[in-house]
Amino acid sequence: MSAASCLLTEDQVLCSICLDVFTDPVTTSCGHNFCKTCITIHWNVYVPYECPICKKICYTRPELKVNTFISEMAAQFRQSAQQKASSSSSEQQVSKPGEVPCDVCTGTKLKALKSCRVCLASYCETHLEPHLTAKQLKRHSLIRPVDMKGRMCMKHDKLLELFCKTDQMCVCKVCSVLDHKTHDIVPLKEEYEGKKAELGKRDAEIQQMIQKRRLKIQEMNCSVELSKKDADREIAAGVQVFTALKESVERSQAELIDTIKEKQRKTEKQAEGFIKELEQEISELEKRSSEVKKLSSSKDNIFFNFQSFPSLNAAPLIKDWTGVSVHPPSYEGTVVRAVNQLEETLSKQMKKLPELKRVQQYAVDVTLDPDTAHPELILSDDGKQVNCGDVDKNLPDNPERFDTCPNVLAKQSFSSGRFYYEVQVKEKTKWDLGVARESINRKGQIKLTPQNGYWTIGLRNKNEYKAGTDPSVRLSLKYQPEKVGVFVDYEEGLVSFYDVDAAALIYSFTGCCFTQKLYPYFCPCLNDGGKNSAPLIISPVNHTE
């Protein structure tokens, strides 16, 4: 032990609370050592009980036991320090500006080695010796050197051991009698511990605020990550659509050019035929002209070729070209027709932009919440089906439950991003589907409108479809949907409904302003004597190819 203690430094045997050599050292469950008095006072302030070093928290006060090993090392360190102090007094340093001087030195002030909490004075190595050797002084609490002037009353030269709450200042006993007689005076230690407790509570509040902000950062990072994934999906879908559009435009352009060139080729071919025919007639006419000139140049009337005269003198057998001409082809309407055809193709492509395949990428798992279900509703065990019975079940009328309308909400809520789910409505004569905000009224009669927090479509009388606006909008559908898809883009304020089998948009609420959680909403409507007994079924999403 003696050999080992020689290797110890002062920091290794110092309590991290009082910054002095351990007195009755105890070890916490996390393995850190403190003076028993120091950690006891600390835990009187910090509840739950927190380790000052590693910040580990215990919710029940740990049992403390003296660490005999550390205690022995601290004792040997004190002994070693005493020996060192006595053997190195000649090496003491003169106090420099900013350092605590010895209060006992006369003349040249030496640097203080320790300050005494009891004596309220600081001592160099030489003047510290009585505190290390004298029995009555050994009990004093020595700490690292500090300026003791601030701990004494400048007016009465007494220890500042009281606190005036009225003037919010430290005072001595004489001050409390003379200058603060009618004021609210408490022991300084009591005020200190109270303030420490307040600071502890404040620190706990700050830590809670820090934690909330860290969670908010985490939430924002998750939102950014989801946004990035959404952006990547949208970019891929956009590239696919615009590639198809580009190919369609290029194809239409090529077809337009081919059409125009084909008309030009036909015009050139017709002109070439006419020109060839004209050139042949010119050749024939030049030949006749030559024969006519030859005959007319004869001077001998005896040898004049009278036999050939009639044929040469007759009009040549040639085509009448008066009404023949080459008309440039008309291109009027060619470009227009091509553009119209392209427009039709683009329109078909544009209709594919809000396609089912795209929104189905945001499919979520939705289950019904029995705590919100009207007492007449019958929910399946897996929370995927609901229909209306004829008898009210005896259920607690909690604030979340609908008490008049046969409605039920999903357990899941959404306050950002996009989500999509599908519901089978086959064989039903009445139903309502959509989303509802968290603060909706769930008691009494309810009007399904966005103003009341509902974005829905519904069926009545087997074939009357309406959007829940104010006033409601009648929907004209080519086919009766057997499965309805519901898509929500929270940030864009969009709620869209799809006929899944027809891959067709039924209706969209646009420009919505969402500020609360949204819950999927279901209303199978009343049983209607068995005519509307089929359930609403939350179906798994089969992504279209």
Coordinates of C-alpha atoms in Angstrom, one line a residue:
M1 CA 0.0 0.0 0.0
S2 CA 2.8 2.4 0.9
A3 CA 4.6 1.8 -2.4
A4 CA 1.4 2.3 -4.3
S5 CA 0.4 5.4 -2.5
C6 CA 3.7 7.1 -3.5
L7 CA 2.5 6.9 -7.1
L8 CA -0.8 8.7 -6.4
T9 CA -1.4 12.2 -7.5
E10 CA -3.5 14.7 -5.6
D11 CA -6.3 14.6 -8.3
Q12 CA -6.7 10.8 -7.7
V13 CA -7.7 11.3 -4.0
L14 CA -9.8 14.4 -4.4
C15 CA -13.6 14.5 -4.1
S16 CA -15.0 16.0 -7.3
I17 CA -17.6 18.0 -5.2
C18 CA -15.5 19.7 -2.5
L19 CA -12.3 19.4 -4.5
D20 CA -10.5 18.3 -1.3
V21 CA -8.9 15.0 -0.2
F22 CA -11.6 12.4 0.5
T23 CA -13.2 12.4 4.0
D24 CA -15.2 9.2 4.7
P25 CA -15.1 8.3 1.0
V26 CA -18.1 6.3 -0.4
T27 CA -18.6 4.6 -3.7
T28 CA -21.8 5.0 -5.8
S29 CA -23.4 2.2 -7.8
C30 CA -21.8 3.6 -10.9
G31 CA -18.3 3.3 -9.4
H32 CA -17.5 6.9 -8.6
N33 CA -16.1 8.1 -5.3
F34 CA -17.1 11.1 -3.1
C35 CA -17.0 12.3 0.5
K36 CA -20.0 10.9 2.3
T37 CA -21.1 14.4 3.4
C38 CA -20.7 15.9 0.0
I39 CA -22.7 13.3 -1.9
T40 CA -25.4 13.3 0.9
I41 CA -25.8 17.1 0.5
H42 CA -25.8 16.8 -3.3
W43 CA -28.6 14.2 -3.2
N44 CA -30.7 16.3 -0.9
V45 CA -30.8 18.8 -3.8
Y46 CA -30.9 16.5 -6.9
V47 CA -33.9 14.2 -6.8
P48 CA -34.0 11.8 -8.6
Y49 CA -30.5 11.0 -7.4
E50 CA -27.9 11.8 -10.0
C51 CA -24.2 11.0 -10.1
P52 CA -22.3 14.4 -10.5
I53 CA -19.8 12.8 -12.8
C54 CA -21.6 10.4 -15.2
K55 CA -25.1 11.8 -14.6
K56 CA -26.5 8.3 -14.0
I57 CA -30.0 8.6 -12.3
C58 CA -31.4 6.4 -9.6
Y59 CA -35.0 6.9 -8.6
T60 CA -34.5 5.4 -5.1
R61 CA -31.8 6.7 -2.8
P62 CA -28.7 4.4 -3.1
E63 CA -27.2 2.9 0.1
L64 CA -23.7 4.3 0.7
K65 CA -20.9 2.4 2.3
V66 CA -17.5 3.8 3.2
N67 CA -14.8 2.7 0.7
T68 CA -12.0 1.6 3.1
F69 CA -9.5 1.2 0.3
I70 CA -9.9 4.8 -0.9
S71 CA -10.0 5.9 2.7
E72 CA -6.6 4.4 3.4
M73 CA -5.1 5.8 0.3
A74 CA -6.4 9.3 1.2
A75 CA -4.9 9.0 4.7
Q76 CA -1.6 8.0 3.3
F77 CA -1.7 10.8 0.8
R78 CA -2.3 13.3 3.7
Q79 CA 0.7 11.9 5.5
S80 CA 2.8 12.1 2.4
A81 CA 1.6 15.6 1.8
Q82 CA 2.6 16.6 5.4
Q83 CA 6.1 15.1 4.9
K84 CA 6.4 16.8 1.6
A85 CA 5.3 20.1 3.1
S86 CA 7.9 19.9 5.9
S87 CA 10.7 18.9 3.6
S88 CA 10.1 21.5 0.8
S89 CA 9.4 24.6 2.8
S90 CA 12.5 26.2 1.2
E91 CA 11.0 25.7 -2.2
Q92 CA 7.8 27.7 -1.6
Q93 CA 6.8 30.2 -4.2
V94 CA 6.1 33.9 -3.8
S95 CA 2.4 34.7 -4.5
K96 CA 2.0 36.1 -8.0
P97 CA -0.9 38.4 -9.3
G98 CA -4.0 36.3 -9.6
E99 CA -2.9 33.7 -7.1
V100 CA -4.2 33.4 -3.5
P101 CA -1.6 34.7 -1.0
C102 CA -1.0 33.3 2.5
D103 CA -2.9 35.4 5.1
V104 CA -0.4 34.7 7.9
C105 CA 2.9 35.7 6.0
T106 CA 4.3 39.1 6.9
G107 CA 6.4 41.0 4.5
T108 CA 6.7 38.9 1.3
K109 CA 3.4 36.9 0.8
L110 CA 3.9 33.3 -0.2
K111 CA 1.5 31.4 -2.4
A112 CA -1.3 29.7 -0.4
L113 CA -1.4 26.0 -0.5
K114 CA -4.8 25.5 1.2
S115 CA -7.7 27.6 2.5
C116 CA -9.6 26.7 5.7
R117 CA -13.3 26.9 5.7
V118 CA -13.5 27.2 9.5
C119 CA -10.7 29.8 10.0
L120 CA -11.6 31.6 6.8
A121 CA -7.9 32.1 6.0
S122 CA -5.5 30.8 3.4
Y123 CA -2.1 29.3 4.3
C124 CA 1.2 28.6 2.6
E125 CA 3.0 25.3 3.3
T126 CA 4.7 26.6 6.4
H127 CA 1.7 28.1 8.0
L128 CA -0.5 25.2 7.0
E129 CA 1.4 22.8 9.2
P130 CA -0.7 23.3 12.4
H131 CA -3.8 22.3 10.5
L132 CA -2.0 19.0 9.5
T133 CA -0.5 18.3 13.0
A134 CA -2.6 19.9 15.7
K135 CA -5.4 17.7 16.9
Q136 CA -7.9 20.5 17.3
L137 CA -7.2 21.9 13.8
K138 CA -7.2 18.6 12.0
R139 CA -11.0 18.6 12.0
H140 CA -11.1 21.8 10.0
S141 CA -12.1 21.5 6.4
L142 CA -9.3 22.4 4.1
I143 CA -9.9 23.2 0.4
R144 CA -7.9 24.5 -2.5
P145 CA -6.8 28.1 -2.0
V146 CA -9.6 30.7 -2.5
D147 CA -9.9 34.4 -1.6
M148 CA -11.5 34.5 1.8
K149 CA -12.1 38.2 1.8
G150 CA -15.4 37.8 0.0
R151 CA -16.6 35.5 2.8
M152 CA -16.1 38.1 5.5
C153 CA -18.3 41.1 6.3
M154 CA -16.2 44.1 5.4
K155 CA -18.1 46.3 7.9
H156 CA -17.9 44.1 11.0
D157 CA -15.2 41.6 10.1
K158 CA -17.5 38.7 10.8
L159 CA -18.3 35.5 8.9
L160 CA -21.1 36.0 6.3
E161 CA -23.2 33.1 7.5
L162 CA -26.7 34.6 7.0
F163 CA -28.8 35.6 4.0
C164 CA -31.2 38.6 3.8
K165 CA -34.0 37.7 1.5
T166 CA -35.4 41.2 1.6
D167 CA -32.2 42.7 0.2
Q168 CA -31.0 39.5 -1.5
M169 CA -27.5 39.7 0.1
C170 CA -25.2 37.8 2.4
V171 CA -24.9 39.3 5.9
C172 CA -23.1 38.6 9.2
K173 CA -24.9 38.2 12.6
V174 CA -24.1 41.8 13.5
C175 CA -25.6 43.0 10.2
S176 CA -28.8 41.0 10.9
V177 CA -29.3 42.8 14.3
L178 CA -28.2 46.3 13.3
D179 CA -28.9 46.9 9.6
H180 CA -31.4 44.2 8.7
K181 CA -33.4 43.9 11.9
T182 CA -36.9 43.8 10.4
H183 CA -35.8 41.8 7.3
D184 CA -36.4 38.2 6.4
I185 CA -33.1 36.5 7.5
V186 CA -32.3 32.9 7.0
P187 CA -29.1 30.8 7.4
L188 CA -26.9 31.1 4.4
K189 CA -26.6 27.4 4.1
E190 CA -30.4 27.0 4.0
E191 CA -30.7 29.7 1.3
Y192 CA -27.8 28.1 -0.6
E193 CA -29.5 24.7 -0.5
G194 CA -32.8 26.2 -1.5
K195 CA -31.2 28.0 -4.5
K196 CA -29.3 24.8 -5.4
A197 CA -32.6 22.9 -5.4
E198 CA -34.2 25.6 -7.6
L199 CA -31.3 25.4 -9.9
G200 CA -31.6 21.6 -9.9
K201 CA -35.3 21.9 -10.9
R202 CA -34.5 24.5 -13.5
D203 CA -31.7 22.3 -14.9
A204 CA -34.2 19.4 -15.1
E205 CA -36.6 21.7 -17.0
I206 CA -33.8 22.8 -19.3
Q207 CA -32.8 19.1 -19.9
Q208 CA -36.4 18.3 -20.7
M209 CA -36.6 21.2 -23.2
I210 CA -33.3 20.0 -24.7
Q211 CA -34.7 16.5 -25.0
K212 CA -37.9 17.8 -26.6
R213 CA -35.8 19.7 -29.1
R214 CA -33.7 16.7 -29.9
L215 CA -36.8 14.7 -30.5
K216 CA -38.1 17.5 -32.8
I217 CA -34.8 17.4 -34.7
Q218 CA -35.1 13.7 -35.0
E219 CA -38.7 14.1 -36.2
M220 CA -37.5 16.7 -38.8
N221 CA -34.7 14.5 -40.0
C222 CA -37.1 11.7 -40.4
S223 CA -39.4 14.0 -42.4
V224 CA -36.5 15.1 -44.6
E225 CA -35.6 11.5 -45.2
L226 CA -39.2 10.6 -46.1
S227 CA -39.4 13.7 -48.3
K228 CA -36.2 12.6 -50.0
K229 CA -37.6 9.2 -50.7
D230 CA -40.8 10.7 -52.0
A231 CA -38.8 13.1 -54.2
D232 CA -36.8 10.2 -55.6
R233 CA -40.0 8.3 -56.4
E234 CA -41.6 11.4 -58.0
I235 CA -38.5 12.0 -60.0
A236 CA -38.4 8.4 -61.3
A237 CA -42.2 8.6 -62.1
G238 CA -41.7 12.0 -63.8
V239 CA -38.8 10.8 -65.9
Q240 CA -40.8 7.8 -67.0
V241 CA -43.8 9.9 -67.9
F242 CA -41.8 12.6 -69.7
T243 CA -39.7 10.0 -71.5
A244 CA -42.9 8.6 -72.9
L245 CA -44.1 12.1 -73.8
K246 CA -40.8 12.9 -75.5
E247 CA -41.0 9.6 -77.5
S248 CA -44.6 10.5 -78.4
V249 CA -43.7 14.0 -79.6
E250 CA -40.7 12.6 -81.6
R251 CA -42.9 10.0 -83.1
S252 CA -45.6 12.5 -84.0
Q253 CA -42.9 14.8 -85.5
A254 CA -41.5 12.0 -87.6
E255 CA -45.0 11.1 -88.8
L256 CA -45.7 14.7 -89.7
I257 CA -42.5 15.1 -91.7
D258 CA -43.2 11.7 -93.5
T259 CA -46.7 12.9 -94.4
I260 CA -45.4 16.2 -95.8
K261 CA -42.6 14.5 -97.7
E262 CA -44.9 11.9 -99.1
K263 CA -47.2 14.7 -100.5
Q264 CA -44.1 16.4 -102.0
R265 CA -43.0 13.1 -103.6
K266 CA -46.4 12.6 -105.2
T267 CA -46.3 16.2 -106.5
E268 CA -42.8 15.7 -107.9
K269 CA -43.7 12.3 -109.5
Q270 CA -46.8 13.9 -111.2
A271 CA -44.7 16.7 -112.5
E272 CA -42.0 14.3 -113.7
G273 CA -44.7 12.4 -115.7
F274 CA -46.1 15.6 -117.3
I275 CA -42.6 16.8 -118.1
K276 CA -41.7 13.5 -119.7
E277 CA -44.8 13.5 -121.8
L278 CA -44.3 17.1 -122.8
E279 CA -40.7 16.4 -123.8
Q280 CA -41.8 13.5 -126.0
E281 CA -44.3 15.8 -127.7
I282 CA -41.7 18.5 -128.1
S283 CA -39.4 15.8 -129.8
E284 CA -42.2 14.8 -132.1
L285 CA -43.0 18.5 -132.9
E286 CA -39.4 19.3 -133.6
K287 CA -39.2 16.3 -136.0
R288 CA -42.3 17.5 -137.9
S289 CA -40.9 21.0 -137.9
S290 CA -37.8 19.7 -139.5
E291 CA -39.8 17.9 -142.2
V292 CA -42.0 20.9 -142.8
K293 CA -38.9 23.2 -143.3
K294 CA -37.3 20.6 -145.6
L295 CA -40.5 20.4 -147.8
S296 CA -41.0 24.2 -147.8
S297 CA -37.4 24.7 -148.9
S298 CA -37.9 22.8 -152.2
K299 CA -37.6 25.2 -155.3
D300 CA -38.5 22.6 -157.9
N301 CA -42.2 22.5 -158.4
I302 CA -41.9 19.4 -160.4
F303 CA -40.2 17.5 -157.6
F304 CA -42.3 19.0 -154.7
N305 CA -43.6 16.2 -152.6
F306 CA -47.3 16.7 -152.9
Q307 CA -48.0 13.3 -151.3
S308 CA -46.5 14.2 -147.9
F309 CA -48.0 17.7 -147.8
P310 CA -51.4 16.7 -146.4
S311 CA -49.9 14.9 -143.5
L312 CA -47.4 17.6 -142.7
N313 CA -49.9 20.3 -143.1
A314 CA -52.4 18.6 -140.8
A315 CA -52.5 19.6 -137.1
P316 CA -50.2 17.2 -135.0
L317 CA -51.9 14.6 -132.8
I318 CA -50.8 16.1 -129.4
K319 CA -52.4 16.6 -126.1
D320 CA -54.2 19.8 -125.1
W321 CA -52.2 21.1 -122.2
T322 CA -54.2 24.2 -121.6
G323 CA -56.0 22.9 -118.5
V324 CA -53.1 20.8 -117.3
S325 CA -50.9 22.1 -114.4
V326 CA -49.0 20.9 -111.4
H327 CA -50.6 22.2 -108.2
P328 CA -48.5 22.4 -105.0
P329 CA -50.0 20.0 -102.4
S330 CA -52.1 21.7 -99.7
Y331 CA -50.5 21.3 -96.2
E332 CA -53.3 23.2 -94.6
G333 CA -54.6 21.2 -91.6
T334 CA -51.7 18.7 -91.7
V335 CA -49.8 20.3 -88.8
V336 CA -53.1 21.1 -87.0
R337 CA -54.2 17.4 -87.3
A338 CA -50.8 16.3 -86.1
V339 CA -50.9 18.6 -83.1
N340 CA -54.5 17.5 -82.3
Q341 CA -53.4 13.9 -82.4
L342 CA -50.4 14.7 -80.2
E343 CA -52.6 16.6 -77.9
E344 CA -54.9 13.6 -77.6
T345 CA -51.9 11.4 -76.8
L346 CA -50.6 13.9 -74.3
S347 CA -54.0 14.0 -72.7
K348 CA -54.0 10.3 -72.2
Q349 CA -50.5 10.5 -70.7
M350 CA -51.5 13.3 -68.4
K351 CA -54.4 11.3 -67.1
K352 CA -51.9 8.7 -66.0
L353 CA -50.0 11.3 -63.8
P354 CA -52.4 10.8 -60.8
E355 CA -52.5 7.2 -61.6
L356 CA -53.3 4.6 -59.0
K357 CA -49.9 3.0 -59.3
R358 CA -48.3 6.2 -58.0
V359 CA -50.5 6.8 -55.0
Q360 CA -50.4 3.1 -54.1
Q361 CA -46.7 3.5 -53.2
Y362 CA -47.9 5.3 -50.1
A363 CA -50.0 2.4 -48.8
V364 CA -50.3 2.2 -45.0
D365 CA -51.7 -0.5 -42.6
V366 CA -55.0 0.7 -41.2
T367 CA -57.0 -0.9 -38.4
L368 CA -60.3 0.1 -36.8
D369 CA -60.3 1.6 -33.3
P370 CA -63.0 0.0 -31.1
D371 CA -62.8 2.9 -28.6
T372 CA -64.3 5.2 -31.2
A373 CA -66.9 2.8 -32.6
H374 CA -70.7 3.5 -32.2
P375 CA -72.2 0.9 -30.0
E376 CA -74.3 -0.6 -32.8
L377 CA -71.2 -1.3 -35.0
I378 CA -69.7 -4.8 -35.2
L379 CA -65.9 -4.9 -35.7
S380 CA -64.0 -8.0 -36.7
D381 CA -61.3 -9.3 -34.4
D382 CA -58.5 -8.2 -36.7
G383 CA -60.0 -4.7 -36.9
K384 CA -60.3 -4.8 -40.7
Q385 CA -64.1 -5.1 -41.1
V386 CA -67.1 -3.2 -39.8
N387 CA -70.9 -3.4 -40.3
C388 CA -73.9 -2.1 -38.4
G389 CA -75.9 -4.4 -36.2
D390 CA -79.4 -3.8 -34.8
V391 CA -78.6 -3.7 -31.1
D392 CA -76.6 -1.2 -29.1
K393 CA -73.8 -2.9 -27.1
N394 CA -73.3 -1.9 -23.5
L395 CA -70.0 0.1 -24.0
P396 CA -68.5 3.0 -21.9
D397 CA -69.4 6.4 -23.4
N398 CA -65.8 7.7 -23.5
P399 CA -65.1 11.1 -25.2
E400 CA -63.7 9.4 -28.3
R401 CA -66.8 7.3 -29.1
F402 CA -69.5 8.3 -31.6
D403 CA -72.8 8.1 -29.8
T404 CA -75.4 8.9 -32.5
C405 CA -73.9 8.3 -36.0
P406 CA -72.6 4.8 -36.9
N407 CA -69.1 5.9 -37.3
V408 CA -65.6 4.6 -36.4
L409 CA -62.1 5.9 -36.8
A410 CA -58.8 4.1 -37.4
K411 CA -56.2 3.7 -34.7
Q412 CA -53.6 5.2 -36.9
S413 CA -53.3 9.0 -37.3
F414 CA -51.2 11.1 -39.7
S415 CA -49.8 14.6 -39.3
S416 CA -47.4 14.8 -42.2
G417 CA -46.5 13.2 -45.5
R418 CA -48.7 11.0 -47.7
F419 CA -50.8 7.9 -47.0
Y420 CA -53.2 5.6 -48.9
Y421 CA -55.5 2.8 -48.0
E422 CA -58.3 0.8 -49.8
V423 CA -61.8 -0.2 -48.6
Q424 CA -64.1 -2.8 -50.2
V425 CA -67.6 -1.4 -50.6
K426 CA -69.0 -4.3 -52.6
E427 CA -72.8 -5.1 -52.2
K428 CA -73.4 -2.1 -50.0
T429 CA -76.3 0.4 -50.6
K430 CA -75.0 3.1 -48.3
W431 CA -71.5 4.1 -47.0
D432 CA -69.2 7.0 -46.2
L433 CA -65.4 7.0 -46.4
G434 CA -62.6 9.5 -46.0
V435 CA -60.6 11.2 -43.3
A436 CA -61.4 13.3 -40.2
R437 CA -59.4 15.6 -38.1
E438 CA -58.7 14.8 -34.4
S439 CA -60.9 17.5 -32.9
I440 CA -64.2 16.5 -34.7
N441 CA -67.4 16.5 -32.7
R442 CA -68.3 12.8 -32.0
K443 CA -71.5 13.4 -30.2
G444 CA -75.0 14.0 -31.6
Q445 CA -75.9 14.4 -35.3
I446 CA -72.9 15.1 -37.6
K447 CA -72.8 16.9 -41.0
L448 CA -69.9 15.6 -43.1
T449 CA -68.2 18.7 -44.4
P450 CA -64.6 20.0 -44.4
Q451 CA -65.8 22.9 -42.2
N452 CA -66.7 20.3 -39.6
G453 CA -63.4 18.4 -40.1
Y454 CA -64.6 15.7 -42.5
W455 CA -63.3 15.1 -46.1
T456 CA -65.5 12.2 -47.4
I457 CA -67.5 10.7 -50.3
G458 CA -70.5 8.5 -49.9
L459 CA -73.2 6.4 -51.5
R460 CA -77.0 6.6 -51.0
N461 CA -79.8 4.6 -52.6
K462 CA -77.5 2.1 -54.3
N463 CA -76.3 4.5 -57.0
E464 CA -76.2 8.1 -55.8
Y465 CA -72.7 9.1 -55.1
K466 CA -71.9 12.5 -53.4
A467 CA -68.9 14.4 -52.2
G468 CA -69.2 15.7 -48.7
T469 CA -69.0 19.4 -49.5
D470 CA -71.3 22.2 -48.4
P471 CA -73.5 22.0 -50.4
S472 CA -72.8 18.4 -51.5
V473 CA -71.6 17.6 -55.0
R474 CA -73.3 14.9 -57.0
L475 CA -70.8 12.5 -58.6
S476 CA -71.4 11.0 -62.0
L477 CA -69.6 7.6 -62.2
K478 CA -69.5 5.3 -65.3
Y479 CA -69.2 2.3 -63.0
Q480 CA -70.1 1.5 -59.5
P481 CA -66.8 1.0 -57.6
E482 CA -66.4 -2.2 -55.6
K483 CA -63.2 -1.0 -54.0
V484 CA -62.4 2.6 -53.1
G485 CA -58.9 3.9 -52.6
V486 CA -58.3 7.0 -50.3
F487 CA -55.1 9.1 -50.8
V488 CA -54.0 12.0 -48.7
D489 CA -51.1 14.4 -49.2
Y490 CA -51.0 16.3 -45.9
E491 CA -48.6 19.1 -47.0
E492 CA -50.4 19.7 -50.4
G493 CA -53.8 19.7 -48.7
L494 CA -55.1 17.0 -51.0
V495 CA -57.6 14.2 -50.4
S496 CA -58.4 12.0 -53.4
F497 CA -60.7 9.0 -53.9
Y498 CA -60.2 6.3 -56.6
D499 CA -62.2 3.5 -58.1
V500 CA -59.5 0.9 -57.7
D501 CA -60.7 -1.7 -60.3
A502 CA -61.2 1.0 -62.9
A503 CA -58.0 2.8 -61.9
A504 CA -60.0 6.0 -62.2
L505 CA -60.2 9.2 -60.1
I506 CA -63.6 9.6 -58.4
Y507 CA -63.2 13.0 -56.7
S508 CA -60.5 15.2 -55.1
F509 CA -60.6 17.8 -52.3
T510 CA -57.9 20.3 -53.1
G511 CA -56.5 23.4 -51.3
C512 CA -57.2 21.9 -47.8
C513 CA -55.4 23.3 -44.8
F514 CA -54.5 20.6 -42.4
T515 CA -53.2 21.6 -38.9
Q516 CA -54.2 18.6 -36.8
K517 CA -53.8 14.8 -36.9
L518 CA -56.0 13.1 -39.6
Y519 CA -57.7 9.7 -38.9
P520 CA -59.1 7.4 -41.6
Y521 CA -62.9 7.6 -41.2
F522 CA -65.5 4.8 -41.9
C523 CA -69.3 4.7 -41.8
P524 CA -71.0 1.5 -43.0
C525 CA -74.4 3.2 -42.4
L526 CA -77.4 1.5 -40.8
N527 CA -78.3 -2.2 -41.6
D528 CA -81.5 -1.1 -43.3
G529 CA -83.3 -4.4 -42.6
G530 CA -80.5 -6.5 -44.0
K531 CA -80.3 -4.6 -47.3
N532 CA -77.1 -2.9 -46.2
S533 CA -75.6 -5.7 -44.1
A534 CA -72.4 -6.1 -46.1
P535 CA -69.3 -4.9 -44.2
L536 CA -66.8 -2.3 -45.1
I537 CA -63.5 -4.2 -45.5
I538 CA -60.1 -2.6 -45.2
S539 CA -58.3 -4.5 -48.0
P540 CA -54.6 -5.1 -48.6
V541 CA -53.2 -3.0 -51.4
N542 CA -52.3 -4.9 -54.6
H543 CA -50.1 -2.6 -56.5
T544 CA -51.1 -2.2 -60.1
E545 CA -48.6 -3.2 -62.8

